[in-house]
mmCIF file of C-alpha atoms in Angstrom:
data_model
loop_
_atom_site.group_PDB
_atom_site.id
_atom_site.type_symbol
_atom_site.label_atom_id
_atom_site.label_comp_id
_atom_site.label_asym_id
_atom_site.label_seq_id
_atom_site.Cartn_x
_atom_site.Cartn_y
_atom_site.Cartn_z
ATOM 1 C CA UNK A 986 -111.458 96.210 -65.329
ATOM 2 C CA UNK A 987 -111.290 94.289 -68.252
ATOM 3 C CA UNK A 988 -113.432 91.699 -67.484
ATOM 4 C CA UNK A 989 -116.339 94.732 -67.452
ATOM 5 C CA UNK A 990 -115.180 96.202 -70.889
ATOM 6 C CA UNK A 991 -115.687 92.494 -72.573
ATOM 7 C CA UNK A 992 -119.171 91.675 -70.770
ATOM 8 C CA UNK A 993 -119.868 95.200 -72.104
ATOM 9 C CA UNK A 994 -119.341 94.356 -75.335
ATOM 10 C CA UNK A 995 -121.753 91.006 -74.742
ATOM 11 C CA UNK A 996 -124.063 93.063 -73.650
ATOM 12 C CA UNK A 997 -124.000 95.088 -76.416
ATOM 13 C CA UNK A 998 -124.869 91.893 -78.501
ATOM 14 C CA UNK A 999 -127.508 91.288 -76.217
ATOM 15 C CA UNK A 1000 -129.113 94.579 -76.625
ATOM 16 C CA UNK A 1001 -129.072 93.872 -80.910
ATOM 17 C CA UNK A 1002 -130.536 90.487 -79.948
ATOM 18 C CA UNK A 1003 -133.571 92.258 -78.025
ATOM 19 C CA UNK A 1004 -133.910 94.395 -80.578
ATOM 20 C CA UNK A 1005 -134.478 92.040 -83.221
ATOM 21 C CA UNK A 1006 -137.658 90.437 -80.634
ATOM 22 C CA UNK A 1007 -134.698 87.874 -79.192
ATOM 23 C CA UNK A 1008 -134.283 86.678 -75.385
ATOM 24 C CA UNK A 1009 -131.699 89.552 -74.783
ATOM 25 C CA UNK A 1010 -128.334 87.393 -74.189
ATOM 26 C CA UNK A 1011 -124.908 88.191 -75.378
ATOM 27 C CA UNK A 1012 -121.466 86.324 -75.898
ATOM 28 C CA UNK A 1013 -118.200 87.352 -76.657
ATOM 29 C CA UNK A 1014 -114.475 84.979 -76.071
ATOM 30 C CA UNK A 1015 -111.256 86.718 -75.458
ATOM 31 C CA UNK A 1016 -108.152 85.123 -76.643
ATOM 32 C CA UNK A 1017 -104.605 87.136 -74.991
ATOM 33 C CA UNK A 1018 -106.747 90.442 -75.347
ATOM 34 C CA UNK A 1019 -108.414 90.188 -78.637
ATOM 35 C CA UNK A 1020 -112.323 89.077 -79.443
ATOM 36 C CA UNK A 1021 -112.401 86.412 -81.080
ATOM 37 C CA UNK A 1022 -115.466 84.954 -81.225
ATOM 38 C CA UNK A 1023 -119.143 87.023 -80.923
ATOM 39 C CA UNK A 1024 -122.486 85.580 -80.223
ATOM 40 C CA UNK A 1025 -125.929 86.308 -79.355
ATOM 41 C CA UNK A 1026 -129.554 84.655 -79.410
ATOM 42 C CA UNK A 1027 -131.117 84.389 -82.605
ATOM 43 C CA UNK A 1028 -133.580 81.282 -81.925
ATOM 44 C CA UNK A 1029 -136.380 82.850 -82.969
ATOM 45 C CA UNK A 1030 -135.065 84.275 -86.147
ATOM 46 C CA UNK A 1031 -132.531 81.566 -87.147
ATOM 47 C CA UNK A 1032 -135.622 79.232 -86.407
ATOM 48 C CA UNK A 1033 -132.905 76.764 -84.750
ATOM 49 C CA UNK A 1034 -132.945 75.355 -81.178
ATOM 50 C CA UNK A 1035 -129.104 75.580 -81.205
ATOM 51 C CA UNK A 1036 -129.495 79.544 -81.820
ATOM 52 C CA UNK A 1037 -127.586 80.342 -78.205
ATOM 53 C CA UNK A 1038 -125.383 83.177 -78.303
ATOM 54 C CA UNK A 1039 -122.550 80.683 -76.812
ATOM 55 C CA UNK A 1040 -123.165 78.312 -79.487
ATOM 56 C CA UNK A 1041 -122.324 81.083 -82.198
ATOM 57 C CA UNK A 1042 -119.555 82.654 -80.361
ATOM 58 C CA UNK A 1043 -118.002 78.711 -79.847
ATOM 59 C CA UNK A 1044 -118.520 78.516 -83.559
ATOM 60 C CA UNK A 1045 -116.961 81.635 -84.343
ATOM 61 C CA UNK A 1046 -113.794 81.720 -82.256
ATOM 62 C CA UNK A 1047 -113.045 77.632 -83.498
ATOM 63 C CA UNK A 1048 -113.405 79.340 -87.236
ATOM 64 C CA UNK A 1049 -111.403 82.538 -86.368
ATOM 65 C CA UNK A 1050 -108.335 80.304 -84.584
ATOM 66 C CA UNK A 1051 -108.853 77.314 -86.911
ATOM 67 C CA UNK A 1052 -109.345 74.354 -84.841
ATOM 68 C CA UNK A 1053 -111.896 73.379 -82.053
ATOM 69 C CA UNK A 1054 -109.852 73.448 -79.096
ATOM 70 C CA UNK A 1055 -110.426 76.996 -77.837
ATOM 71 C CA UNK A 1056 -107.706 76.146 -74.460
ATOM 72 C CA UNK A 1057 -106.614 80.182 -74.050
ATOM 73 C CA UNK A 1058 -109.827 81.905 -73.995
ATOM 74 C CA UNK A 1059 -112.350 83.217 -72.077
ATOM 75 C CA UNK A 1060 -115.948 83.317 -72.667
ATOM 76 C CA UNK A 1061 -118.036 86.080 -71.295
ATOM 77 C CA UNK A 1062 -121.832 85.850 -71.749
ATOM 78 C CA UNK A 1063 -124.658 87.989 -69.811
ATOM 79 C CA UNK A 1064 -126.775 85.404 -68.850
ATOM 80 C CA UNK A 1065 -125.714 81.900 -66.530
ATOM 81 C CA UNK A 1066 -124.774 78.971 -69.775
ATOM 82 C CA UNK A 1067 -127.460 76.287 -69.844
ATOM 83 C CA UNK A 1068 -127.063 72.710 -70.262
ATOM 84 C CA UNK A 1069 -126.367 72.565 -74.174
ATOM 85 C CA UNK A 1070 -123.675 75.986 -74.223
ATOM 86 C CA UNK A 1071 -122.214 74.471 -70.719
ATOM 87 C CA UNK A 1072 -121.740 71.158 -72.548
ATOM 88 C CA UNK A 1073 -120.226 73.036 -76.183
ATOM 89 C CA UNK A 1074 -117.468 74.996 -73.577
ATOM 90 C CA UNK A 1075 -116.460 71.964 -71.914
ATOM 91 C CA UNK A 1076 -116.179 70.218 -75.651
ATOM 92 C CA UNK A 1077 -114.277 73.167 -76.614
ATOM 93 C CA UNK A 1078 -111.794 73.021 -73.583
ATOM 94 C CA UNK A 1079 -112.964 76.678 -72.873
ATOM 95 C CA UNK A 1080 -110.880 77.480 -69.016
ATOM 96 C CA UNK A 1081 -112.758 79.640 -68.189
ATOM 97 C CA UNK A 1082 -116.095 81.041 -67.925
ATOM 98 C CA UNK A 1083 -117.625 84.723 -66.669
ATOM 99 C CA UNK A 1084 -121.007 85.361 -67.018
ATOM 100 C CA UNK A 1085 -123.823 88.192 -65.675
ATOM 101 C CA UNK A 1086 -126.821 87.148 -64.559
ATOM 102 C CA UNK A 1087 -128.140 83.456 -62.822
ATOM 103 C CA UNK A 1088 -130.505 81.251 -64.666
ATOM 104 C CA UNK A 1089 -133.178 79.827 -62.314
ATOM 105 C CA UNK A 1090 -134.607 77.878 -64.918
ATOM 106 C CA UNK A 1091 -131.660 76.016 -66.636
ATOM 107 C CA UNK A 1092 -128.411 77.785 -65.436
ATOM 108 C CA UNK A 1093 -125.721 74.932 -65.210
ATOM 109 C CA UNK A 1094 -123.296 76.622 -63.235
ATOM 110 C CA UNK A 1095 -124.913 76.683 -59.716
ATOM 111 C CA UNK A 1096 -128.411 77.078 -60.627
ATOM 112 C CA UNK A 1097 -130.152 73.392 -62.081
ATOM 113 C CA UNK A 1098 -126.997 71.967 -61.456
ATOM 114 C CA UNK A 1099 -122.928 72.276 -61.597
ATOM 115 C CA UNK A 1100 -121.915 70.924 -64.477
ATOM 116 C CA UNK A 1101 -118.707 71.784 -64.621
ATOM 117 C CA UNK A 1102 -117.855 70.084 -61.232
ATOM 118 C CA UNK A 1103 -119.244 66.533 -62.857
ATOM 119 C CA UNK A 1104 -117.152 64.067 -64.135
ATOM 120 C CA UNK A 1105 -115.948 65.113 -67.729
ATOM 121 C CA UNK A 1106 -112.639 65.862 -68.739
ATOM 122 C CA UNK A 1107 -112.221 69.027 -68.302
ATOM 123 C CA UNK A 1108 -113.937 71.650 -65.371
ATOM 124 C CA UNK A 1109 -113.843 75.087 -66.320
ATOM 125 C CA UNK A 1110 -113.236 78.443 -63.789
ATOM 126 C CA UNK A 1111 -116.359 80.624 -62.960
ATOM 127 C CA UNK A 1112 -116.592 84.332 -62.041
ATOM 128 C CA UNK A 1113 -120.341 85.169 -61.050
ATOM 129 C CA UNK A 1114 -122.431 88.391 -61.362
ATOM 130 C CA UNK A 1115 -120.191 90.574 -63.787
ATOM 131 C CA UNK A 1116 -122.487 93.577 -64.732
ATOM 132 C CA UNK A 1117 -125.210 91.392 -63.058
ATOM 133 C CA UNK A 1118 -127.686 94.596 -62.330
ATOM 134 C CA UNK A 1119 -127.548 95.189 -65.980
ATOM 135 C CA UNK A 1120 -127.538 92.021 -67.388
ATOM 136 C CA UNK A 1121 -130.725 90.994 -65.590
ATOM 137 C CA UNK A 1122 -132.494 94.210 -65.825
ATOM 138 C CA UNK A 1123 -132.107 93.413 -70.224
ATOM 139 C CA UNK A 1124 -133.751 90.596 -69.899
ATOM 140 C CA UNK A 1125 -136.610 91.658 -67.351
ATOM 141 C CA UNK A 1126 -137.564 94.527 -69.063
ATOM 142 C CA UNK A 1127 -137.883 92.192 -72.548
ATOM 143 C CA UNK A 1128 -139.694 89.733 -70.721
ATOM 144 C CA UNK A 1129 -141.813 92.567 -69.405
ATOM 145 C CA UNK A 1130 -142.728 94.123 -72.850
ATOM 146 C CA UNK A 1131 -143.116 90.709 -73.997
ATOM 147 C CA UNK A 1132 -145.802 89.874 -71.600
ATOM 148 C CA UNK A 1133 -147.668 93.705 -72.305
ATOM 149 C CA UNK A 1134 -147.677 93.082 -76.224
ATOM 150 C CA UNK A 1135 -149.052 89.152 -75.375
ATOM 151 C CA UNK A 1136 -152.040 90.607 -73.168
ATOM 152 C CA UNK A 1137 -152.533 93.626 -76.223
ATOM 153 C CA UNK A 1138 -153.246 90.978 -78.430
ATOM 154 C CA UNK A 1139 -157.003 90.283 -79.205
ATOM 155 C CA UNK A 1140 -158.004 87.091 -77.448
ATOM 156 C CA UNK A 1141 -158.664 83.610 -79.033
ATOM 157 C CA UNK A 1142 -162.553 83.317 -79.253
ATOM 158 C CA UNK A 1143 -163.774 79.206 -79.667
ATOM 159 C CA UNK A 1144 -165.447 79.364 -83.001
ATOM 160 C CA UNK A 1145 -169.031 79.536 -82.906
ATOM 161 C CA UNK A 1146 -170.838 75.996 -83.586
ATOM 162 C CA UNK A 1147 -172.442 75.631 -86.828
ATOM 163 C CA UNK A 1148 -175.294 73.871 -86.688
ATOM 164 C CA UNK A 1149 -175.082 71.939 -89.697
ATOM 165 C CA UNK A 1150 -178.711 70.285 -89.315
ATOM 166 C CA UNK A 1151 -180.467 73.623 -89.277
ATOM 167 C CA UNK B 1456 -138.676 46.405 -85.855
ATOM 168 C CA UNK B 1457 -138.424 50.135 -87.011
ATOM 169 C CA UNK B 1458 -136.170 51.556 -84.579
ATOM 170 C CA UNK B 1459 -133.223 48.951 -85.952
ATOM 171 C CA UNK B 1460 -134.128 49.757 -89.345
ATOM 172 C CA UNK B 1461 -133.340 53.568 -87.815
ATOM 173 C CA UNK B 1462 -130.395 52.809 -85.866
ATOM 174 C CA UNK B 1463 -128.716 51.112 -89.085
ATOM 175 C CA UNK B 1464 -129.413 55.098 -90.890
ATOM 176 C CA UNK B 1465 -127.348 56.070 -87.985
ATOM 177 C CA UNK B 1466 -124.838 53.395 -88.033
ATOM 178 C CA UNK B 1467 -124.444 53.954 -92.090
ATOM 179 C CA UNK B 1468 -123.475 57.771 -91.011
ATOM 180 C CA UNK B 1469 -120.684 56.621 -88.345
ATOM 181 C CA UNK B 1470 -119.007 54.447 -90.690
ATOM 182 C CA UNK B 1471 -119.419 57.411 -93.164
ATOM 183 C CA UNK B 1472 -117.286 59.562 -90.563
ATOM 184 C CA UNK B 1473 -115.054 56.776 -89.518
ATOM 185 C CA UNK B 1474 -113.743 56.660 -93.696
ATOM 186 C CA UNK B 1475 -113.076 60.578 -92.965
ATOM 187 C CA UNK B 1476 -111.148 59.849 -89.939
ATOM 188 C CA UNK B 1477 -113.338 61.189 -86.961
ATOM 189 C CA UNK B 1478 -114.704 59.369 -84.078
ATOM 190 C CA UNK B 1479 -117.674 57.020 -86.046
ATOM 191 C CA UNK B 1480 -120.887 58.455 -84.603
ATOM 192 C CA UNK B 1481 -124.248 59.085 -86.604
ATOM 193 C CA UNK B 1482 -127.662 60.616 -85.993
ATOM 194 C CA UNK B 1483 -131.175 60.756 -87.416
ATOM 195 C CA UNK B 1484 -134.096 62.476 -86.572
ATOM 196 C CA UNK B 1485 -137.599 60.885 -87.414
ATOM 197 C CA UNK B 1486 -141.196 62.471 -87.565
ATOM 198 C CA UNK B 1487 -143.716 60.272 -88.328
ATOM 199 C CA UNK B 1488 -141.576 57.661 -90.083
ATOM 200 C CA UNK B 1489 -139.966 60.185 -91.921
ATOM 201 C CA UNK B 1490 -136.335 61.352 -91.381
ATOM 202 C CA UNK B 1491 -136.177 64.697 -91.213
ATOM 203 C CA UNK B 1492 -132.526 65.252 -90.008
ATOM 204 C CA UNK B 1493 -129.311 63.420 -90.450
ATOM 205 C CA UNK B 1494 -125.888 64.285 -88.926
ATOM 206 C CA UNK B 1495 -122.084 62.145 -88.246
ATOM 207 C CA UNK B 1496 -119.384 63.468 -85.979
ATOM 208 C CA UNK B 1497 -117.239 65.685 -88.033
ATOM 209 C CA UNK B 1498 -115.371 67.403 -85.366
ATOM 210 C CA UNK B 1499 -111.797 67.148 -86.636
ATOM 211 C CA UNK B 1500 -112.682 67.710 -90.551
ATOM 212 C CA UNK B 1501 -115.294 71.124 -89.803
ATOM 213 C CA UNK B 1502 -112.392 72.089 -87.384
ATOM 214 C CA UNK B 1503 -114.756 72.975 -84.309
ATOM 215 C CA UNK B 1504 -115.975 72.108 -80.704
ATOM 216 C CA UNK B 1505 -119.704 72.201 -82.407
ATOM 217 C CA UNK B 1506 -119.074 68.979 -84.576
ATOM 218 C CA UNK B 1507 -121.245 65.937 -82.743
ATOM 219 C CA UNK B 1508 -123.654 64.459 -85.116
ATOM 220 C CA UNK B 1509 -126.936 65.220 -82.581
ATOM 221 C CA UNK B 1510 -125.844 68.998 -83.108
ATOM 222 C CA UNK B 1511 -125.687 68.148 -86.774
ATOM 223 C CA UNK B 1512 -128.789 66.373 -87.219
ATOM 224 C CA UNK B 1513 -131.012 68.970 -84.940
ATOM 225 C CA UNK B 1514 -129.911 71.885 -87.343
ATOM 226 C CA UNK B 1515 -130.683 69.607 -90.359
ATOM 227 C CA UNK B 1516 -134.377 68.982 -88.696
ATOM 228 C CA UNK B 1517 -134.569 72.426 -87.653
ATOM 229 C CA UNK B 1518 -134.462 73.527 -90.986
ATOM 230 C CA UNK B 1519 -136.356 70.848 -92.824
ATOM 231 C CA UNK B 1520 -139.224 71.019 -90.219
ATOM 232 C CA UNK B 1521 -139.042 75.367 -89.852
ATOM 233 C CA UNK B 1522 -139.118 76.064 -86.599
ATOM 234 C CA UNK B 1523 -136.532 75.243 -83.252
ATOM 235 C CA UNK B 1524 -139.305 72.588 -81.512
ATOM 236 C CA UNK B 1525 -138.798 68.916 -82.980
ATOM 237 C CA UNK B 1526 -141.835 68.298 -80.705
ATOM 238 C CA UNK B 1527 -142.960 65.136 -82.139
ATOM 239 C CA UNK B 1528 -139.503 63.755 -83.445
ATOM 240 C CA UNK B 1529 -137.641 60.913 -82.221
ATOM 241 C CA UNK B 1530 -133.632 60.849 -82.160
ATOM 242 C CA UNK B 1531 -131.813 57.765 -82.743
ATOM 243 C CA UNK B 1532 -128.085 57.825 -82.228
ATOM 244 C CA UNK B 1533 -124.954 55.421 -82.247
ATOM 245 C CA UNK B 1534 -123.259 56.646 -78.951
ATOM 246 C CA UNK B 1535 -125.370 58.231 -75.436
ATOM 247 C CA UNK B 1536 -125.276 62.098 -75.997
ATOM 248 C CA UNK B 1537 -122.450 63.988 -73.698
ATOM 249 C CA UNK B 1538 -123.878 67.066 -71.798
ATOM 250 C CA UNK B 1539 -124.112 69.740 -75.078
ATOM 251 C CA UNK B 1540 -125.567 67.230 -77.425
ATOM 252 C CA UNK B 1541 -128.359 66.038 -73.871
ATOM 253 C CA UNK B 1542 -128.320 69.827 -73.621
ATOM 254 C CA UNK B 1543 -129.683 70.573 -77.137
ATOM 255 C CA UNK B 1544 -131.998 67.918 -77.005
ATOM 256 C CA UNK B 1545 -133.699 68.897 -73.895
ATOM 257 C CA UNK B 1546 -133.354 73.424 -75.728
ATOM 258 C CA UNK B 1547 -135.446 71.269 -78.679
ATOM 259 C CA UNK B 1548 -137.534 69.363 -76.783
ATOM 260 C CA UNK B 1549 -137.061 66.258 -78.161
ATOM 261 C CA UNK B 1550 -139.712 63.594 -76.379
ATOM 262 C CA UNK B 1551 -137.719 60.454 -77.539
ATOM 263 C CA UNK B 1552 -133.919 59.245 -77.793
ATOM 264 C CA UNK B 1553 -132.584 56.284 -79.052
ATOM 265 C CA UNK B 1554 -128.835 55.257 -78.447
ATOM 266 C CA UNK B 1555 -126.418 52.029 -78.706
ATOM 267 C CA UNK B 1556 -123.865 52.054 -76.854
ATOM 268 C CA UNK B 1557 -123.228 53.491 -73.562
ATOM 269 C CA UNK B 1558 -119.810 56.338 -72.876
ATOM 270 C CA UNK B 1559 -118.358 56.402 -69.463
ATOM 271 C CA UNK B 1560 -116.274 59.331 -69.950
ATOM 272 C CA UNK B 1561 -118.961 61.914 -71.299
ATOM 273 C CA UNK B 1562 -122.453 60.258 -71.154
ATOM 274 C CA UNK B 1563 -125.450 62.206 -69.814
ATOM 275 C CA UNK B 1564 -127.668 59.599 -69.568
ATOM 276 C CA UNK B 1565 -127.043 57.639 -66.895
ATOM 277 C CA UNK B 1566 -123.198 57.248 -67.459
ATOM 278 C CA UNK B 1567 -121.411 60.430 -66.191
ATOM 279 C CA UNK B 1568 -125.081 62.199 -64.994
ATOM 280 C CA UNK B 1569 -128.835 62.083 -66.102
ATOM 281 C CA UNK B 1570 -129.152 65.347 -67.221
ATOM 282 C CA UNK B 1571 -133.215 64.752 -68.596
ATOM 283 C CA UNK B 1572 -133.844 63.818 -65.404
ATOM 284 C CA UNK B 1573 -132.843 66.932 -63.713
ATOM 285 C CA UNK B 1574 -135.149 70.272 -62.893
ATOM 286 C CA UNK B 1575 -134.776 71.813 -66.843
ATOM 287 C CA UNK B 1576 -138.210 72.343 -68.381
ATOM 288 C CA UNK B 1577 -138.125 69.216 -70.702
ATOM 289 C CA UNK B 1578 -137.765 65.214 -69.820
ATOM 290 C CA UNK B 1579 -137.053 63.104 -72.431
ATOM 291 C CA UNK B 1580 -137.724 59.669 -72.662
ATOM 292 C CA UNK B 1581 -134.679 57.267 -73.436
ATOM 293 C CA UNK B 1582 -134.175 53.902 -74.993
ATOM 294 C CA UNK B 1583 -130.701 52.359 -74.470
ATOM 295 C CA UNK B 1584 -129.255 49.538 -76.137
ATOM 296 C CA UNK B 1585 -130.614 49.157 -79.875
ATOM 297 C CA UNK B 1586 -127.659 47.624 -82.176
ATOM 298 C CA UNK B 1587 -125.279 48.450 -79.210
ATOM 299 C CA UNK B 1588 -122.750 45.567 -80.032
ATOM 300 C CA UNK B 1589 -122.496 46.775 -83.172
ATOM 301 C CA UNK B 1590 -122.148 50.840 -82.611
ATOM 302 C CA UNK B 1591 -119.727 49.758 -79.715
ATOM 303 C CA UNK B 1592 -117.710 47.503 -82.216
ATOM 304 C CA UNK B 1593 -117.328 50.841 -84.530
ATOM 305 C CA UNK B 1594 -115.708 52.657 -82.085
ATOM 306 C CA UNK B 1595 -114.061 49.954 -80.931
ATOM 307 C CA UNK B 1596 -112.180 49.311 -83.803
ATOM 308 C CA UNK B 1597 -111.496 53.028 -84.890
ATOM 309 C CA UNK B 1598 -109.862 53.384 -81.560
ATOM 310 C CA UNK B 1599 -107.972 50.506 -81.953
ATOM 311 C CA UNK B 1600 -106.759 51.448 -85.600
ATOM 312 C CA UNK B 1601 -105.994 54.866 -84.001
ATOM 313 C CA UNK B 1602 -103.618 53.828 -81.444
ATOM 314 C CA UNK B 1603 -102.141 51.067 -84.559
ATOM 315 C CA UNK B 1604 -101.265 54.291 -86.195
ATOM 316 C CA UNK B 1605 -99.838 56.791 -83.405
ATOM 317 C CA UNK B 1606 -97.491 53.839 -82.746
ATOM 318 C CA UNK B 1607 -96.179 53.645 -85.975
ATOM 319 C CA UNK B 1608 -95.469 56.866 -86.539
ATOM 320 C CA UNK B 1609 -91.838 58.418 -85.816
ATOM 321 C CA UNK B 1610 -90.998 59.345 -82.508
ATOM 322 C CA UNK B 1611 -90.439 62.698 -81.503
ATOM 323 C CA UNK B 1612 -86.927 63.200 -80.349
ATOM 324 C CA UNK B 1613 -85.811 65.988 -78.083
ATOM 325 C CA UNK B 1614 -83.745 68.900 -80.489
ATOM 326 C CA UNK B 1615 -80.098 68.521 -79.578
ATOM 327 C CA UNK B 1616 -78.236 70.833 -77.582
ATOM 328 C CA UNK B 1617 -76.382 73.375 -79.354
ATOM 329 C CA UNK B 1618 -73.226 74.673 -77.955
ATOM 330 C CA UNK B 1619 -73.157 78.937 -78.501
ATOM 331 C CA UNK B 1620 -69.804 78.909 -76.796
ATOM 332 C CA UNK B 1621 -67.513 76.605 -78.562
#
């Protein structure tokens, strides 16, 4: 029950992400109830490759509890961590981890690879597929208008030769 | 010839973090001889999980360069990346990383996993080894320093019992 009220609220974020022309993907981390930490993508707009929505919510909750050891909280985020956030919750001692939908591309909970099961010091819990339907259908419908306002566009033409002799 | 004259940047910014007290690790980024990002461990100082000097340098590129792909950047760095600094490099598709010394307990390439040789969507190249006695003796000796320290400090004695009854 209120595992779906706080990936609600991530999806929330995710929706303002999509909105703003992101990859629709939300983060929020829970500490004994209370948010303290929210995240989404901003990549494009922040013009930063570290622009993940775990990345800011990491950042957030380590500012909000003042340290970087984030041991009683849980991080919920719509869409499967890849490599770099799954890295940043194992940094931040993070115990566990719920997220939406998989990420066949770089997901690093199952997907790519398990990260958390490797050999670092400290292996997070997972819950799959929370809100997964709606997660997922975020980010295929933005993917979807993304690829209708790419083939709207006029095409790239090879500019004409100029004969420079004649 | 240039990539020690790079690693010694990096090595200037470790011994930079080991005066603040954090773990002495440094980064630069270089583009076309240039270095267009510089970043040192500051974990314990910026109080969060976020604080690795790869993360630090890629922002610092990131915004020198103006956009999130360092496509034609090389990363040199004092220590092998653990799996949210590999993770970043791979989300900023770095083609080229440096490193000195090797870490057994968190390195992701080749020590605890290979992480740019799994199925993401980016495969950067790596160079091990460059000035690694010397980024190895850093650590080394902040380590050792550390433990000099926690041993000399008071220990912590159990509070006595107090006796409600009598």
């Amino acid at each position: 029950m209120d595992d779906l009220f706080y990936m609600d609220q991530a999806l929330e974020l995710a929706r303002e992400a999509a909105a703003e022309g992101e990859v629709p993907v939300g983060c929020v981390i829970v500490r004994r109830g209370q948010i303290v930490g929210r995240g989404r993508n901003r990549r494009e707009t922040a013009k930063t490759a570290l622009g993940h929505g775990e990345i800011e919510a990491i950042a957030d909750a380590c500012k909000t509890l003042g340290g970087w050891r984030l041991w009683d909280c849980t991080l919920y985020v719509t869409l499967e961590p890849c490599p770099m956030c799954a890295g940043a919750i194992v940094n931040a001692r993070i115990p566990k981890v719920i997220y939406g939908a998989a990420d066949a591309k770089a997901g690093c909970c199952g997907s790519v690879c398990d990260l958390f099961s490797m050999g670092f010091n400290h292996h997070p819990q997972v819950v799959r597929g929370v809100r997964e339907a709606e997660c997922a259908a975020l980010l295929k419908e933005f993917f979807l208008r993304l690829r209708e306002d790419l083939r709207s566009r006029p095409k790239w033409k090879p500019p004409q030769e100029i004969d420079y002799e004649g």
